[in-house]
PDB file of C-alpha atoms in Angstrom:
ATOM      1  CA  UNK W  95     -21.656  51.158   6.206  1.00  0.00           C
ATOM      2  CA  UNK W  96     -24.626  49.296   7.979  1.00  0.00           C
ATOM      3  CA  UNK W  97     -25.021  47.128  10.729  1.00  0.00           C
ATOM      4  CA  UNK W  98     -26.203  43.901   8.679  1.00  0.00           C
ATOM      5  CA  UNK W  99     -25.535  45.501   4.756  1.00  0.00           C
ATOM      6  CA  UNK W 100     -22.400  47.150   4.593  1.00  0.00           C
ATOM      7  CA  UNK W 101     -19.492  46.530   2.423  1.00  0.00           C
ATOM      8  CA  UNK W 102     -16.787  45.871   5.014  1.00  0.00           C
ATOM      9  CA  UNK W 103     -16.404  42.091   6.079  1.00  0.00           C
ATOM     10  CA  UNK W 104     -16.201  42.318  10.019  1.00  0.00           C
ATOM     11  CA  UNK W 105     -16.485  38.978  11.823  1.00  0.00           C
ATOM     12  CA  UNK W 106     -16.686  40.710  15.300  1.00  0.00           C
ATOM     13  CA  UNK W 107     -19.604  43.129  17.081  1.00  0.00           C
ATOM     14  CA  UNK W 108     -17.289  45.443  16.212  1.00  0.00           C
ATOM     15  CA  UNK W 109     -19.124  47.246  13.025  1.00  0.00           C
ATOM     16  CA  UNK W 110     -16.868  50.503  12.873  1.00  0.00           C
ATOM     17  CA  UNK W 111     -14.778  51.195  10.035  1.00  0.00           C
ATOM     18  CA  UNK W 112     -11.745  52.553  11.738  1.00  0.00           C
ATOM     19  CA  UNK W 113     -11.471  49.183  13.717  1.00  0.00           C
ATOM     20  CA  UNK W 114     -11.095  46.995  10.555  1.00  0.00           C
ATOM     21  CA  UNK W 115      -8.679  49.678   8.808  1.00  0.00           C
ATOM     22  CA  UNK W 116      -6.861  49.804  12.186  1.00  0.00           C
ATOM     23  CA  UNK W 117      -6.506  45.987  12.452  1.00  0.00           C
ATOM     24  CA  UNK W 118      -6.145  45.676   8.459  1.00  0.00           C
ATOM     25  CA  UNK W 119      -2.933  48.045   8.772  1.00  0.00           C
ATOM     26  CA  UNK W 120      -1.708  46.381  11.952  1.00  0.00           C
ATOM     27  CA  UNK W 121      -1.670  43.170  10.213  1.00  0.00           C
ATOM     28  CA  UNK W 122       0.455  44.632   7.196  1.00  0.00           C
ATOM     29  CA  UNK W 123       2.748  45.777   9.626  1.00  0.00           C
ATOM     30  CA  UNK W 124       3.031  42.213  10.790  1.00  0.00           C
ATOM     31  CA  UNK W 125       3.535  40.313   8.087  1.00  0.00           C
ATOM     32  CA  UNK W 126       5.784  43.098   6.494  1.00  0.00           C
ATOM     33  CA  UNK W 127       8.436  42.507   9.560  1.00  0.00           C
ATOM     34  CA  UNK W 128       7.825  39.176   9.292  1.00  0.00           C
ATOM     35  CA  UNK W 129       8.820  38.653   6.025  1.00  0.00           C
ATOM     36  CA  UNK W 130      11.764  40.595   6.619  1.00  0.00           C
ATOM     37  CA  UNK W 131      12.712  39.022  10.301  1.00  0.00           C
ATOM     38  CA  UNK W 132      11.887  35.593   8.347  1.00  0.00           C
ATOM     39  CA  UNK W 133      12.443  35.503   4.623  1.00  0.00           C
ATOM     40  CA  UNK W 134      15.098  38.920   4.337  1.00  0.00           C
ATOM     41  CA  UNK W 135      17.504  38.735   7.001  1.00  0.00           C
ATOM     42  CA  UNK W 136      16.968  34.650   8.064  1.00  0.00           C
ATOM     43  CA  UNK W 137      17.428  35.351  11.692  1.00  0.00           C
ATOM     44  CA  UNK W 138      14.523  33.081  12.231  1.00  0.00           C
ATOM     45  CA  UNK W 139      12.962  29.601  10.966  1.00  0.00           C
ATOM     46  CA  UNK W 140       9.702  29.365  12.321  1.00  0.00           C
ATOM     47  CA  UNK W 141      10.668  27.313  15.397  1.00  0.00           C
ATOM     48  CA  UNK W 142       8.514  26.054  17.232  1.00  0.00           C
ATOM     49  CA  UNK W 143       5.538  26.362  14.886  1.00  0.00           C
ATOM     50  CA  UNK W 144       7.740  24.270  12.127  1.00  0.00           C
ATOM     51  CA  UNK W 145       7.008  20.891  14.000  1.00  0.00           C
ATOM     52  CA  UNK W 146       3.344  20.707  14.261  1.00  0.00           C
ATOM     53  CA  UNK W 147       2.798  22.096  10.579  1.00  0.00           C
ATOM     54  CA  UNK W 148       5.098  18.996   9.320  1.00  0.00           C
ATOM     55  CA  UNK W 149       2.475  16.829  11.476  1.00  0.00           C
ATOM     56  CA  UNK W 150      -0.673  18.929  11.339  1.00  0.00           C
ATOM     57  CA  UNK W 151      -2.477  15.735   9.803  1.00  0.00           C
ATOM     58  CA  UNK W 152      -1.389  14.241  13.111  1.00  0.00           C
ATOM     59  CA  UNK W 153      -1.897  16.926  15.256  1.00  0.00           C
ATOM     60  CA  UNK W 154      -5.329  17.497  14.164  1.00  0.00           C
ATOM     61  CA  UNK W 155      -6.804  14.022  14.704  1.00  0.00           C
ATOM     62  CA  UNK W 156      -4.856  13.163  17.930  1.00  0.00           C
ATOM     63  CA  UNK W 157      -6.459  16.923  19.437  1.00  0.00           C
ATOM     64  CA  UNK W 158      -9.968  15.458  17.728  1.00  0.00           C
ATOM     65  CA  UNK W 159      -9.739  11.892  19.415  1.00  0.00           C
ATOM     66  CA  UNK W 160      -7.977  12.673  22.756  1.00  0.00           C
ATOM     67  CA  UNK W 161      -8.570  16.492  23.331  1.00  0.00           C
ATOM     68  CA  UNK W 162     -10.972  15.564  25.993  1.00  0.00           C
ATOM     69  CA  UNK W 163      -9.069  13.103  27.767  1.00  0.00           C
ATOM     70  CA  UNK W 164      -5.664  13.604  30.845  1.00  0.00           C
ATOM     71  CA  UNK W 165      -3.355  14.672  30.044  1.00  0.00           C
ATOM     72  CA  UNK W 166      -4.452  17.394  27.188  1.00  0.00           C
ATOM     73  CA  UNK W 167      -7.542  18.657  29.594  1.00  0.00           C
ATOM     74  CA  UNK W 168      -9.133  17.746  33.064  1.00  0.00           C
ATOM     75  CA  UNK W 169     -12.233  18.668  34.592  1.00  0.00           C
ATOM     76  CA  UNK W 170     -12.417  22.460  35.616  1.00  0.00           C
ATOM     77  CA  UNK W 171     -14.292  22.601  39.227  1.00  0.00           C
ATOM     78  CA  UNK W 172     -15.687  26.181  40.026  1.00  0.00           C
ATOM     79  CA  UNK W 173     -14.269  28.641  38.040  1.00  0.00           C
ATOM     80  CA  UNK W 174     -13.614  32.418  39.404  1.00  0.00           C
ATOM     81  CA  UNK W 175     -11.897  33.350  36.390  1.00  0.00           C
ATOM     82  CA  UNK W 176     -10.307  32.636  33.356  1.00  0.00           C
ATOM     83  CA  UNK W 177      -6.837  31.393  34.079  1.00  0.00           C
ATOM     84  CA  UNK W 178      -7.372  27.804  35.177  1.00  0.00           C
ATOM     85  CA  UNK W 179      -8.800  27.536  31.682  1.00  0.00           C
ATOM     86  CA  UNK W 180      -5.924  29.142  29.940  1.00  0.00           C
ATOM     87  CA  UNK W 181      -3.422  26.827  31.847  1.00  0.00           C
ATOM     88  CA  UNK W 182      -5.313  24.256  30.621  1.00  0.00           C
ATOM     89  CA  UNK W 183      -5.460  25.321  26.785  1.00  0.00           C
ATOM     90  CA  UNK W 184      -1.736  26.243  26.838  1.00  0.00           C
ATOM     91  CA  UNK W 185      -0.611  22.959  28.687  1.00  0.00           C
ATOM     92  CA  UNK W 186      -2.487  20.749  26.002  1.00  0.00           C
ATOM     93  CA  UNK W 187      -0.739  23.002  23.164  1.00  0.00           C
ATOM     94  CA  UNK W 188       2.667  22.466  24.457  1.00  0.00           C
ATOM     95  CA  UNK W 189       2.167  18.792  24.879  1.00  0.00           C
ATOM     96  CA  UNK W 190       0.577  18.545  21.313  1.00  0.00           C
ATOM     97  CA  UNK W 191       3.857  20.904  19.825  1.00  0.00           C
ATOM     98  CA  UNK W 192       6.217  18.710  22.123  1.00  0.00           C
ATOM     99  CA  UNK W 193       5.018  15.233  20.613  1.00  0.00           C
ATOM    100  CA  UNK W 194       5.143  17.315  17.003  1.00  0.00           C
ATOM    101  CA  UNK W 195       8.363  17.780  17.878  1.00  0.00           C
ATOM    102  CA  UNK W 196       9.190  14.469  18.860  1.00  0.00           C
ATOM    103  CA  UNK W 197       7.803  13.129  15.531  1.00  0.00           C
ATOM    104  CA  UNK W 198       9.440  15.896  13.512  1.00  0.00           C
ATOM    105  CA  UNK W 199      13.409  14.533  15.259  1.00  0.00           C
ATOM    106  CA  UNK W 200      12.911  10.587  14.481  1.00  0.00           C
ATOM    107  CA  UNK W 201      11.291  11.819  11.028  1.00  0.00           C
ATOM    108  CA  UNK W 202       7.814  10.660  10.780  1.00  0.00           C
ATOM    109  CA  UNK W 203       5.143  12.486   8.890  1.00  0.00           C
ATOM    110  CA  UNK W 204       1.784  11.869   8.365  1.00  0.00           C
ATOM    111  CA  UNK W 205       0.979  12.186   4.614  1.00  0.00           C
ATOM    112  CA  UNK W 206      -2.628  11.567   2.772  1.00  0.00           C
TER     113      UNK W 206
END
């Protein structure tokens, strides 16, 4: 394995091959439970991500048109650290999953 030639597909700086067998198996491990949490024993049913995937249409061009605009982001003054940003990324999700949501209960989907 090379820098630039090798054989492993790693999208990151991170060119070693026990990181991408590390992070293959963890994500095996992941999707093994979750198939059995989801699929197996039913004891979930993908709330809250259910709502915006029945709107994602919608979801995806209402972030593309107003994902720059108040309420879904504001203008950061100085920054010291990350976590004014993060409140900001997480508050425009929820509002984007809540109006998914909204549009999921009086039954409106977005269809091509």
């Amino acid at each position: 394995c090379t820098r630039d030639g090798g054989f492993i597909p790693v999208n990151k700086n991170l060119w070693s091959l026990s990181y991408v067998t590390a992070m293959g198996c963890f994500s095996f491990l992941l999707l093994g439970a979750m198939f059995f949490i989801i699929d197996v024993k039913g004891w979930w049913r993908g709330q809250p991500f259910l709502y915006p995937g029945m709107n994602s249409i919608f979801v995806y061009v209402g972030h593309s048109l107003l994902g720059f605009y108040f309420p879904f982001s504001w203008e950061i003054g100085f920054q010291q650290s990350h976590w004014e940003l993060l409140l900001q990324n997480l508050w425009g999700t929820g509002l984007w999953v809540l109006i998914a949501f909204l549009l999921y209960r009086k039954k409106f989907f977005l269809k091509i």
